[in-house]
Coordinates of C-alpha atoms in Angstrom, one line a residue:
M1 CA -18.2 -34.9 -15.1
S2 CA -18.8 -34.6 -18.3
I3 CA -19.0 -31.9 -21.3
H4 CA -20.8 -31.9 -24.3
I5 CA -20.4 -30.7 -27.5
V6 CA -21.9 -30.3 -29.9
A7 CA -20.6 -29.5 -33.5
L8 CA -22.4 -28.7 -37.0
G9 CA -22.1 -28.4 -40.3
N10 CA -19.9 -29.8 -43.1
E11 CA -16.2 -28.5 -43.5
G12 CA -15.2 -30.9 -46.9
D13 CA -14.1 -29.9 -50.0
A14 CA -17.1 -30.1 -52.1
F15 CA -14.0 -30.1 -55.2
H16 CA -12.5 -32.7 -53.5
Q17 CA -14.2 -34.9 -52.0
D18 CA -11.9 -37.8 -52.8
N19 CA -8.5 -36.6 -51.3
R20 CA -10.7 -35.3 -48.2
P21 CA -9.1 -35.5 -44.6
S22 CA -11.0 -37.2 -41.8
G23 CA -13.4 -34.5 -40.4
L24 CA -12.2 -31.2 -37.7
I25 CA -13.3 -33.0 -34.9
R26 CA -12.6 -36.5 -35.3
T27 CA -8.9 -35.3 -36.0
Y28 CA -8.9 -32.4 -32.9
L29 CA -10.0 -35.8 -31.1
G30 CA -7.6 -38.5 -32.5
R31 CA -4.6 -35.5 -32.1
S32 CA -4.9 -33.9 -29.3
P33 CA -1.9 -32.7 -27.5
L34 CA -2.7 -33.1 -24.8
V35 CA -2.3 -36.5 -25.1
S36 CA 1.2 -36.4 -24.4
G37 CA 3.9 -34.1 -22.4
D38 CA 1.2 -32.8 -20.2
E39 CA 0.0 -34.8 -17.0
S40 CA -3.8 -34.5 -18.2
S41 CA -5.0 -36.5 -21.2
L42 CA -7.2 -37.0 -23.5
L43 CA -7.5 -40.0 -25.0
L44 CA -11.2 -41.8 -27.5
N45 CA -12.2 -45.0 -26.6
A46 CA -11.9 -48.2 -28.5
T47 CA -16.0 -48.3 -29.6
S48 CA -16.3 -44.1 -29.6
T49 CA -17.7 -44.1 -32.9
V50 CA -21.7 -44.8 -32.5
A51 CA -24.2 -44.3 -36.0
R52 CA -26.5 -42.6 -34.8
P53 CA -29.9 -40.8 -37.0
V54 CA -28.8 -37.6 -36.9
F55 CA -25.4 -37.4 -35.2
T56 CA -22.3 -39.3 -35.1
E57 CA -21.1 -39.5 -31.5
Y58 CA -18.3 -39.6 -29.8
Q59 CA -17.0 -40.3 -26.5
A60 CA -13.1 -39.4 -25.2
S61 CA -11.6 -38.7 -21.2
A62 CA -10.3 -35.1 -20.7
F63 CA -8.5 -33.8 -18.3
G64 CA -7.8 -37.6 -17.2
N65 CA -11.1 -37.7 -15.1
V66 CA -14.2 -35.6 -17.5
K67 CA -16.0 -37.4 -19.7
L68 CA -16.4 -36.0 -23.1
V69 CA -19.2 -36.6 -25.7
V70 CA -19.4 -35.1 -29.6
H71 CA -22.6 -35.1 -31.5
D72 CA -21.4 -34.2 -35.3
C73 CA -24.0 -33.2 -37.7
P74 CA -22.3 -32.2 -40.9
V75 CA -25.8 -32.6 -42.8
W76 CA -29.0 -30.2 -42.8
D77 CA -31.2 -32.4 -44.4
I78 CA -30.5 -35.4 -41.8
F79 CA -30.2 -32.6 -38.6
D80 CA -34.1 -31.4 -39.8
S81 CA -35.3 -34.7 -40.3
D82 CA -35.3 -35.9 -36.6
W83 CA -36.5 -32.3 -35.0
Y84 CA -37.1 -33.4 -31.5
T85 CA -33.8 -35.2 -30.3
S86 CA -32.1 -32.4 -32.4
R87 CA -33.5 -29.8 -30.4
N88 CA -32.4 -31.8 -26.8
L89 CA -28.9 -32.1 -28.1
I90 CA -28.2 -28.0 -29.0
G91 CA -30.5 -27.7 -25.6
S92 CA -27.5 -29.6 -23.9
A93 CA -25.3 -28.7 -25.5
D94 CA -21.9 -27.0 -23.5
I95 CA -19.8 -25.9 -26.1
I96 CA -20.9 -25.2 -30.4
V97 CA -18.6 -25.5 -32.1
I98 CA -20.5 -24.2 -36.8
K99 CA -17.8 -25.3 -39.1
Y100 CA -17.3 -24.9 -43.1
N101 CA -15.5 -25.0 -46.1
V102 CA -13.8 -21.7 -47.2
N103 CA -14.3 -22.8 -50.9
D104 CA -17.9 -24.4 -51.3
K105 CA -20.1 -21.6 -51.1
F106 CA -23.0 -24.4 -50.7
S107 CA -21.8 -25.3 -47.0
F108 CA -21.3 -21.5 -45.9
H109 CA -25.0 -20.9 -46.9
E110 CA -26.2 -23.5 -45.3
V111 CA -24.5 -22.8 -42.2
K112 CA -25.6 -19.4 -42.1
D113 CA -29.3 -19.7 -43.3
N114 CA -29.9 -22.7 -41.8
Y115 CA -28.8 -23.8 -38.6
I116 CA -28.4 -20.0 -37.4
P117 CA -31.3 -19.7 -36.7
V118 CA -31.7 -22.9 -35.1
I119 CA -29.2 -21.8 -32.9
K120 CA -30.1 -18.0 -31.9
R121 CA -33.4 -19.5 -30.6
A122 CA -31.8 -22.3 -28.7
L123 CA -28.3 -20.3 -27.2
N124 CA -28.6 -19.5 -24.2
S125 CA -25.1 -18.1 -22.5
V126 CA -23.2 -21.4 -24.7
P127 CA -20.1 -21.0 -26.0
V128 CA -20.0 -21.1 -29.8
I129 CA -17.1 -21.3 -31.8
I130 CA -16.9 -20.6 -35.8
A131 CA -14.2 -22.9 -37.6
A132 CA -14.0 -21.5 -41.4
V133 CA -11.5 -24.3 -42.9
G134 CA -9.1 -24.8 -45.9
T135 CA -7.3 -22.3 -48.3
R136 CA -8.9 -20.3 -50.3
Q137 CA -8.4 -21.2 -54.1
N138 CA -10.9 -18.6 -55.6
E139 CA -9.8 -14.4 -53.8
E140 CA -12.3 -13.5 -57.2
L141 CA -15.2 -11.4 -56.5
P142 CA -18.6 -13.5 -56.6
C143 CA -21.6 -12.0 -58.9
T144 CA -23.8 -9.7 -57.3
C145 CA -26.5 -10.2 -59.9
P146 CA -29.4 -11.3 -57.8
L147 CA -30.6 -13.6 -60.2
C148 CA -27.0 -15.3 -60.9
T149 CA -26.5 -18.1 -58.9
S150 CA -22.7 -18.3 -60.1
D151 CA -21.1 -17.6 -57.0
R152 CA -22.2 -20.7 -55.2
G153 CA -19.0 -22.0 -56.0
S154 CA -17.1 -19.0 -55.5
C155 CA -15.0 -19.4 -51.4
V156 CA -15.8 -17.7 -48.6
S157 CA -14.3 -14.5 -47.5
T158 CA -13.0 -13.8 -44.3
T159 CA -15.5 -10.6 -44.3
E160 CA -18.3 -13.0 -44.1
G161 CA -17.0 -15.6 -42.0
I162 CA -16.8 -12.8 -38.9
H163 CA -19.8 -10.9 -39.8
L164 CA -21.4 -14.7 -38.9
A165 CA -19.7 -14.8 -35.7
K166 CA -21.2 -10.9 -34.9
E167 CA -24.5 -12.0 -35.1
L168 CA -24.0 -15.0 -32.8
G169 CA -20.8 -13.4 -30.3
A170 CA -19.4 -16.3 -31.8
T171 CA -15.4 -16.8 -31.4
Y172 CA -14.2 -16.7 -35.6
L173 CA -11.3 -18.9 -36.4
E174 CA -10.1 -19.3 -40.1
L175 CA -8.1 -23.2 -39.9
H176 CA -6.2 -24.1 -43.4
S177 CA -5.8 -27.3 -42.7
L178 CA -6.6 -30.4 -39.9
D179 CA -2.3 -30.4 -39.1
D180 CA -0.5 -29.9 -35.3
F181 CA -0.7 -26.9 -35.4
Y182 CA -4.4 -25.7 -36.7
I183 CA -5.7 -28.1 -34.7
G184 CA -3.6 -28.9 -31.7
K185 CA -2.0 -25.6 -30.7
Y186 CA -5.3 -22.8 -32.4
F187 CA -9.1 -24.4 -32.9
G188 CA -7.6 -27.1 -29.4
G189 CA -6.2 -23.7 -27.6
V190 CA -9.7 -22.2 -27.6
L191 CA -11.9 -25.0 -27.4
E192 CA -9.6 -26.5 -24.3
Y193 CA -10.2 -22.6 -22.7
F194 CA -14.0 -23.0 -23.5
M195 CA -13.7 -26.3 -21.7
I196 CA -12.0 -25.6 -18.2
Q197 CA -14.8 -22.9 -18.4
A198 CA -17.3 -25.0 -18.9
L199 CA -16.0 -26.9 -15.8
N200 CA -15.6 -24.6 -13.7
Q201 CA -19.0 -23.9 -14.0
K202 CA -21.0 -26.0 -13.6
T203 CA -18.3 -27.5 -9.9
S204 CA -19.8 -24.1 -8.9
E205 CA -23.0 -24.6 -10.2
K206 CA -22.9 -28.5 -8.0
M207 CA -21.4 -27.4 -5.0
K208 CA -24.3 -24.3 -4.9
K209 CA -26.5 -27.9 -5.0
R210 CA -24.5 -28.8 -2.3
K211 CA -25.0 -26.3 0.1
M212 CA -29.3 -26.8 -0.9
N213 CA -28.9 -29.8 -0.2
S214 CA -27.5 -30.7 2.7
S215 CA -29.3 -27.4 4.6
F216 CA -30.3 -28.3 8.0
H217 CA -33.8 -27.5 8.8
G218 CA -34.5 -27.8 12.6
I219 CA -33.8 -24.3 13.6
R220 CA -30.7 -22.9 12.5
P221 CA -27.4 -22.1 14.2
P222 CA -26.7 -18.4 14.8
Q223 CA -24.6 -16.3 12.6
L224 CA -22.4 -14.6 14.2
E225 CA -22.1 -10.7 12.8
Q226 CA -18.3 -9.4 12.3
P227 CA -17.5 -7.0 14.9
E228 CA -18.1 -2.9 14.3
K229 CA -15.0 -1.4 13.2
M230 CA -11.9 0.3 14.9
P231 CA -12.1 4.3 14.9
V232 CA -9.5 5.3 13.0
L233 CA -6.0 7.7 14.3
K234 CA -4.4 9.5 11.6
A235 CA -0.9 10.5 12.3
E236 CA 0.2 14.0 12.1
A237 CA 2.6 15.3 9.7
S238 CA 5.9 16.6 11.2
H239 CA 7.4 19.5 11.5
Y240 CA 10.8 18.9 12.8
N241 CA 12.5 20.8 9.9
S242 CA 10.5 23.8 9.9
D243 CA 10.3 24.5 13.3
L244 CA 13.9 24.8 13.4
N245 CA 14.6 27.0 10.2
N246 CA 11.8 29.1 12.1
L247 CA 14.3 29.1 14.4
L248 CA 16.2 31.5 12.9
F249 CA 13.7 34.2 11.1
C250 CA 12.3 34.6 15.4
C251 CA 15.8 34.8 16.5
Q252 CA 14.9 34.1 20.0
C253 CA 18.1 32.0 22.4
V254 CA 20.7 33.3 20.1
D255 CA 24.1 32.1 21.4
V256 CA 25.6 33.6 18.5
V257 CA 26.3 36.6 16.3
F258 CA 28.2 36.5 13.0
Y259 CA 30.5 39.6 11.8
H260 CA 32.0 41.5 8.8
P261 CA 35.1 42.0 8.1
D262 CA 34.6 45.5 9.0
L263 CA 32.8 45.4 12.7
K264 CA 29.2 45.5 10.8
E265 CA 26.8 43.1 11.5
V266 CA 25.7 40.0 9.7
I267 CA 23.4 37.5 11.3
E268 CA 22.3 35.8 14.7
A269 CA 22.5 32.1 15.0
H270 CA 22.4 28.9 17.4
K271 CA 25.8 27.3 18.2
I272 CA 24.1 23.6 19.1
V273 CA 22.4 24.1 15.4
L274 CA 25.2 24.8 13.4
C275 CA 27.0 21.8 15.4
A276 CA 25.1 19.6 14.7
V277 CA 25.3 19.3 11.3
S278 CA 29.2 20.6 11.2
H279 CA 32.2 19.5 12.4
V280 CA 34.2 22.9 11.6
F281 CA 31.8 24.8 13.4
M282 CA 32.4 22.0 17.0
L283 CA 36.1 22.7 16.8
L284 CA 35.4 26.7 16.4
F285 CA 33.0 26.5 20.1
N286 CA 35.3 23.8 21.8
V287 CA 32.4 21.2 21.7
K288 CA 34.9 18.8 20.0
S289 CA 39.5 20.0 19.9
P290 CA 41.6 19.0 17.3
T291 CA 42.7 15.7 18.8
E292 CA 39.2 14.5 18.7
I293 CA 39.0 15.9 15.4
Q294 CA 41.6 14.7 13.6
D295 CA 41.4 15.9 10.5
S296 CA 44.0 19.0 8.8
S297 CA 41.3 20.0 6.4
I298 CA 38.3 20.8 8.6
I299 CA 41.3 22.5 11.6
R300 CA 42.1 24.6 8.3
T301 CA 38.7 25.8 7.2
T302 CA 38.0 26.9 10.2
Q303 CA 41.2 28.9 10.6
D304 CA 40.5 30.5 7.7
L305 CA 37.4 31.2 7.6
F306 CA 36.5 32.4 11.3
A307 CA 38.1 34.4 13.8
I308 CA 36.2 34.9 17.6
N309 CA 36.8 38.3 18.5
R310 CA 36.5 38.2 23.1
D311 CA 37.2 42.4 22.8
T312 CA 35.6 44.4 25.6
A313 CA 35.7 47.2 23.9
F314 CA 34.2 45.8 20.5
P315 CA 32.0 48.4 19.2
G316 CA 28.5 47.7 20.6
A317 CA 29.8 45.1 23.8
S318 CA 29.0 47.4 26.2
Q319 CA 25.3 47.9 25.2
E320 CA 24.7 43.4 25.1
S321 CA 23.2 42.2 28.6
S322 CA 24.5 41.3 31.0
G323 CA 25.3 37.6 32.0
N324 CA 26.3 35.9 29.2
P325 CA 25.9 37.9 26.2
P326 CA 26.7 35.9 22.1
L327 CA 29.5 35.1 21.2
R328 CA 30.5 37.4 18.1
V329 CA 33.1 35.4 15.2
I330 CA 34.3 37.8 12.8
V331 CA 34.3 36.1 9.1
K332 CA 37.4 36.8 7.8
D333 CA 36.7 36.2 3.6
A334 CA 34.4 38.8 2.9
L335 CA 32.9 37.0 -0.5
F336 CA 31.4 34.2 2.2
C337 CA 30.4 37.3 5.0
S338 CA 28.3 38.4 1.7
C339 CA 26.3 34.8 1.4
L340 CA 26.5 33.4 4.9
S341 CA 22.7 34.5 5.6
D342 CA 22.1 31.8 2.7
I343 CA 24.0 29.6 3.9
L344 CA 22.5 29.6 7.4
R345 CA 19.0 30.0 5.7
F346 CA 20.1 26.2 4.2
I347 CA 22.0 24.8 7.4
Y348 CA 19.1 25.2 9.1
S349 CA 16.7 24.0 6.8
G350 CA 17.7 21.0 6.2
A351 CA 21.1 21.2 4.4
F352 CA 21.1 19.3 1.3
Q353 CA 19.1 22.8 -1.5
W354 CA 22.0 22.5 -3.1
E355 CA 20.3 24.1 -6.7
E356 CA 18.8 26.5 -4.4
L357 CA 21.7 27.7 -2.4
E358 CA 23.7 28.2 -5.3
E359 CA 20.6 29.8 -7.0
D360 CA 20.8 32.6 -4.1
I361 CA 24.8 32.8 -4.4
R362 CA 24.8 33.2 -7.9
K363 CA 22.2 36.6 -7.1
K364 CA 24.6 38.4 -5.2
L365 CA 27.9 37.0 -6.6
K366 CA 27.7 37.6 -11.2
D367 CA 31.5 35.6 -11.3
S368 CA 30.1 31.9 -12.0
G369 CA 34.2 32.0 -9.9
D370 CA 33.5 33.1 -6.7
V371 CA 30.0 30.9 -6.8
S372 CA 31.6 28.1 -6.7
N373 CA 34.5 29.3 -4.9
V374 CA 31.6 30.1 -2.1
I375 CA 30.1 26.1 -2.8
E376 CA 33.1 24.4 -2.3
K377 CA 34.2 26.7 1.2
V378 CA 29.7 25.0 2.2
K379 CA 30.6 21.6 1.4
C380 CA 34.6 22.0 3.9
I381 CA 32.6 23.1 6.2
L382 CA 29.4 20.1 6.0
K383 CA 32.7 17.5 5.8
T384 CA 32.7 14.8 7.3
P385 CA 36.1 14.5 9.2
G386 CA 38.9 11.2 7.8
K387 CA 36.1 10.7 4.8
I388 CA 36.7 12.0 1.4
N389 CA 34.2 15.6 0.2
C390 CA 32.2 13.6 -1.5
L391 CA 29.3 16.1 -2.0
R392 CA 30.8 17.8 -5.9
N393 CA 27.4 17.9 -7.5
C394 CA 25.1 20.1 -7.0
K395 CA 22.3 18.5 -9.0
T396 CA 23.0 14.9 -8.2
Y397 CA 23.3 15.6 -4.8
Q398 CA 19.7 17.6 -5.3
A399 CA 18.3 14.6 -5.6
R400 CA 18.9 12.5 -2.9
K401 CA 16.3 12.4 -0.4
P402 CA 17.4 15.2 2.8
L403 CA 19.8 14.3 4.9
W404 CA 18.0 15.9 7.5
F405 CA 21.2 16.0 10.0
Y406 CA 19.0 17.4 13.4
N407 CA 17.6 14.3 14.3
T408 CA 20.7 12.6 13.7
S409 CA 23.6 14.9 15.1
L410 CA 21.3 17.0 18.0
K411 CA 21.4 13.4 19.9
F412 CA 25.1 13.5 20.1
F413 CA 23.6 16.7 22.6
L414 CA 20.8 14.9 24.9
N415 CA 21.3 15.5 28.2
K416 CA 24.9 16.8 27.4
P417 CA 26.8 19.7 29.0
M418 CA 28.0 20.9 26.1
L419 CA 27.2 24.0 25.1
A420 CA 23.5 23.8 27.5
D421 CA 22.2 26.4 28.4
V422 CA 19.2 25.5 31.0
V423 CA 19.0 22.6 33.1
F424 CA 15.5 21.2 34.4
E425 CA 16.0 19.4 37.5
I426 CA 14.1 16.5 38.2
Q427 CA 13.4 14.2 41.0
G428 CA 17.1 14.9 42.7
T429 CA 18.6 15.1 39.5
T430 CA 19.4 17.9 37.0
V431 CA 19.2 16.7 33.3
P432 CA 20.8 19.9 30.8
A433 CA 19.1 21.2 28.0
H434 CA 19.3 24.1 25.4
R435 CA 17.0 26.3 25.1
A436 CA 16.8 27.6 21.6
I437 CA 15.8 23.6 20.5
L438 CA 13.0 23.6 23.7
V439 CA 12.2 27.2 22.5
A440 CA 11.7 26.1 18.7
R441 CA 9.8 23.1 18.7
C442 CA 7.6 23.5 22.1
E443 CA 5.2 26.7 21.9
V444 CA 4.9 25.8 25.8
M445 CA 8.7 26.5 25.8
A446 CA 9.1 29.7 23.9
A447 CA 6.9 31.3 25.8
M448 CA 8.7 30.5 29.2
F449 CA 12.0 30.9 28.2
N450 CA 10.5 34.6 26.9
G451 CA 8.0 35.9 28.6
N452 CA 7.6 37.2 32.4
Y453 CA 8.5 34.2 34.2
M454 CA 11.6 33.4 36.7
E455 CA 12.5 30.7 34.5
A456 CA 13.0 32.4 31.8
K457 CA 16.2 34.3 33.8
S458 CA 16.4 30.9 35.4
V459 CA 19.4 28.7 34.5
L460 CA 17.8 25.8 37.2
I461 CA 14.8 25.3 36.4
P462 CA 12.6 22.2 38.9
V463 CA 9.8 20.2 37.3
Y464 CA 7.0 18.3 39.1
G465 CA 4.9 15.5 38.2
V466 CA 7.0 13.8 35.4
S467 CA 9.6 11.0 36.4
K468 CA 13.2 11.3 34.9
E469 CA 12.7 8.8 31.8
T470 CA 9.6 10.4 31.1
F471 CA 11.0 14.1 31.2
L472 CA 14.3 12.0 28.6
S473 CA 11.8 10.8 26.6
F474 CA 10.0 13.9 26.0
L475 CA 13.3 16.4 25.4
E476 CA 14.7 12.9 22.5
Y477 CA 11.5 13.1 20.8
L478 CA 12.2 17.4 20.8
Y479 CA 15.5 16.7 19.7
T480 CA 15.2 13.7 17.1
D481 CA 11.7 14.2 16.6
S482 CA 11.5 10.0 17.5
C483 CA 10.5 7.9 20.4
C484 CA 10.2 3.8 21.1
P485 CA 8.4 3.6 24.5
A486 CA 9.1 1.1 26.1
G487 CA 5.7 -0.5 27.0
I488 CA 2.4 0.9 27.0
F489 CA 2.8 2.1 30.7
Q490 CA 5.4 4.5 30.1
A491 CA 3.0 5.7 26.6
M492 CA 1.0 6.7 28.5
C493 CA 3.1 9.1 30.3
L494 CA 4.6 10.0 27.4
L495 CA 1.6 11.2 26.6
I496 CA 0.1 12.9 29.9
C497 CA 3.6 14.8 29.4
A498 CA 3.3 16.0 26.0
E499 CA -0.1 16.8 26.6
M500 CA 0.8 18.8 29.1
Y501 CA 4.1 20.9 27.2
Q502 CA 1.3 20.8 24.5
V503 CA 2.8 18.8 21.9
S504 CA 0.3 17.8 20.2
R505 CA 2.1 15.6 17.7
L506 CA 4.0 13.1 20.5
Q507 CA 0.6 12.5 21.4
H508 CA -0.5 11.2 18.7
I509 CA 2.7 9.5 18.3
C510 CA 1.7 7.9 21.9
E511 CA -1.5 7.3 21.1
L512 CA -0.5 5.0 17.7
F513 CA 1.9 2.7 20.0
I514 CA -1.1 2.1 22.6
I515 CA -3.3 1.1 20.0
T516 CA -0.8 -0.6 18.6
Q517 CA 0.3 -2.6 21.6
L518 CA -3.0 -3.4 22.5
Q519 CA -4.1 -4.9 18.8
S520 CA -1.3 -7.0 18.8
M521 CA -1.9 -8.7 21.8
P522 CA -3.9 -12.5 21.5
S523 CA -7.1 -12.8 23.5
R524 CA -5.1 -15.1 26.1
E525 CA -2.5 -12.1 27.1
L526 CA -6.2 -9.9 27.4
A527 CA -7.4 -12.0 30.0
S528 CA -4.0 -12.3 31.9
M529 CA -2.7 -8.5 31.2
N530 CA -2.4 -6.8 35.0
L531 CA -2.5 -3.8 33.0
D532 CA -6.3 -2.0 33.5
I533 CA -7.5 -0.5 30.5
V534 CA -10.0 1.6 32.6
D535 CA -7.9 3.4 34.1
L536 CA -6.0 3.9 30.9
L537 CA -9.5 5.4 29.9
K538 CA -9.4 7.4 31.8
K539 CA -6.6 8.7 31.8
A540 CA -6.7 9.6 28.0
K541 CA -9.9 11.5 28.9
F542 CA -8.5 13.3 31.8
H543 CA -6.0 14.8 30.1
H544 CA -7.7 15.6 25.9
S545 CA -6.7 12.6 24.7
D546 CA -10.2 12.2 22.7
C547 CA -9.3 10.1 19.8
L548 CA -7.2 7.3 22.2
S549 CA -10.2 7.7 25.1
T550 CA -12.7 6.7 22.4
W551 CA -10.7 3.8 20.6
L552 CA -10.1 2.4 23.5
L553 CA -14.2 2.2 23.8
H554 CA -14.8 0.2 21.0
F555 CA -12.4 -2.2 21.9
I556 CA -13.5 -2.7 25.4
A557 CA -16.4 -3.4 23.6
T558 CA -14.9 -6.1 21.3
N559 CA -13.5 -7.6 24.0
Y560 CA -16.6 -7.3 26.1
L561 CA -16.4 -10.9 27.3
I562 CA -13.2 -10.8 28.3
F563 CA -13.3 -7.2 30.1
S564 CA -16.3 -7.7 31.0
Q565 CA -14.7 -10.9 34.1
K566 CA -12.9 -8.2 35.2
P567 CA -13.1 -6.4 38.2
E568 CA -11.8 -2.8 36.7
F569 CA -15.0 -3.0 34.2
Q570 CA -17.3 -2.2 37.2
D571 CA -15.4 1.5 37.4
L572 CA -16.8 2.3 34.2
S573 CA -19.4 5.5 34.5
V574 CA -22.6 5.1 33.0
E575 CA -22.6 6.8 29.8
E576 CA -19.4 4.5 29.2
R577 CA -21.5 1.5 29.8
S578 CA -24.5 2.6 28.1
F579 CA -22.2 2.9 25.2
V580 CA -19.5 -0.7 25.8
E581 CA -23.9 -2.6 26.0
K582 CA -24.8 -0.8 22.9
H583 CA -21.6 -1.7 21.0
R584 CA -20.9 -4.9 22.7
W585 CA -19.5 -8.3 20.8
P586 CA -20.9 -10.2 20.3
S587 CA -24.2 -9.5 21.1
N588 CA -26.2 -9.9 24.1
M589 CA -28.8 -11.2 21.3
Y590 CA -26.7 -13.9 19.7
L591 CA -25.3 -14.8 23.2
K592 CA -29.4 -15.9 23.9
Q593 CA -29.5 -17.8 20.8
L594 CA -27.3 -19.6 21.0
A595 CA -28.1 -20.1 24.2
E596 CA -31.0 -21.8 22.5
Y597 CA -30.3 -23.6 20.3
R598 CA -27.7 -25.5 22.2
K599 CA -30.5 -26.8 24.3
Y600 CA -32.1 -27.9 21.8
I601 CA -29.4 -30.1 19.7
H602 CA -29.3 -31.6 23.6
S603 CA -32.7 -32.0 23.5
R604 CA -32.8 -33.4 19.6
K605 CA -29.9 -35.5 20.2
C606 CA -28.3 -34.3 16.9
R607 CA -25.7 -33.7 15.9
C608 CA -24.4 -29.5 15.3
L609 CA -23.0 -29.1 11.5
V610 CA -20.9 -26.1 12.5
M611 CA -19.5 -27.1 15.6

């Protein structure tokens, strides 16, 4: 591969011809920094200069194995003497270099008036470099008289050079001297950039020609199209915190009531939520003993703030429902009690919005000391046993992510009898649970426990049609907002349970799990697995999982050659079979073309270019 450069113009100084150094091109070829320090090289050949009637030719090696041919013509009269040769050389050039001396206005006008019109006619997206050589010695403005030619000896301004470059769309360079910096790094860097671009273009064209020449002139092999894109499933956003936050306002399944020191009712709440975020409430409601907590500050906070009232003569006790009435808790601190509604709203919303809590308390308590005192008590309630209370700066804590106490701490109560107020009977075993969480997270459960159903008054509730493992996974999602099925079969069972209790987000999670598992299987595993994909499709349709059923139909069609060989493929309905045949991959047309091509190859005893 070779690169052809054409250099035009005279960069010599008309006033200092005796002391003029070597030309720009020859200096670059002889002193290029590519000669050392790089695996690429640019070496002058021993017989590199050959005199020609029009051009002086230089030959060199660039980048190790690229032939570099440079034709240099410094005088217009010689260029114009052999127009045929000059035109052919410019037409075949990969890079054109135009050079003049900034102290020789005559050389500039020769380039502008003679070379430029020729280059404009022959130029075809070839990069052009305009090099202004020398340091200006006369910066006086030339005479503007149209009859005066005194400006022929004055210097060429930078503006004139830039204007000329704009006419050609060229790169303009000013080389104050022909030393290593201006030649090697400045001019050489730009020239080598265009050389690399020329090599890339020639390589691309060569590859295209090679593909054209190597084309098979018989029957071409059929082109296998890409399979259709699978439907995209969008995950449903979590509403976990809003569910628990709404529980505070709906007043369902209340099992604790807080009272003012003067025995006025303040607010209702739920033990399970309070214990999920605070060891103080665990101690207060006997979930944990002082021995288990082993933190004197938590024990002291519990004793200072709260007291349980079990007096049967308590005001309003006679009106309470029989059976299991809410626990009455007296709030000893009057200031804390006045802000309790805001504090509970803060806890139910995730216990991380400290700035909002401080602002709400400040609206009720005008004194800043009282505000700080209440905030400190809230921090003590949320304290972890055995650790120093690090919740010092509310603003710093506000910038962090929410603590999501519930989805980590509520798991502590999953399938545990502590604070449980309902028991599910499944396959001969019992599973304890908490009505408040079930009501907050599941609308079907909320209707079941608060409507005119037997479950509303019953403690033991039988569950049919679901295994214990599946129901525990369902409860795990309600308590923690996450689940991890063991496999595709369990995910489908959990999807059926979620559809039974109308928990749409859990359905989407199971759908995504099944899709992810199937997509990750290689073809060999799909062919050998025992899972009935058609049965999976029919279950998805029966339980109104439209997204999954549509995706499974596309999945069967995309893997047609695998699933069409399985016996369950015959269980597809007429409508499903029609859809799969329409969207199958590879298509029936492609298989016919492939069979014809193979038959042709074997009949001609020739070699396939693709296979």
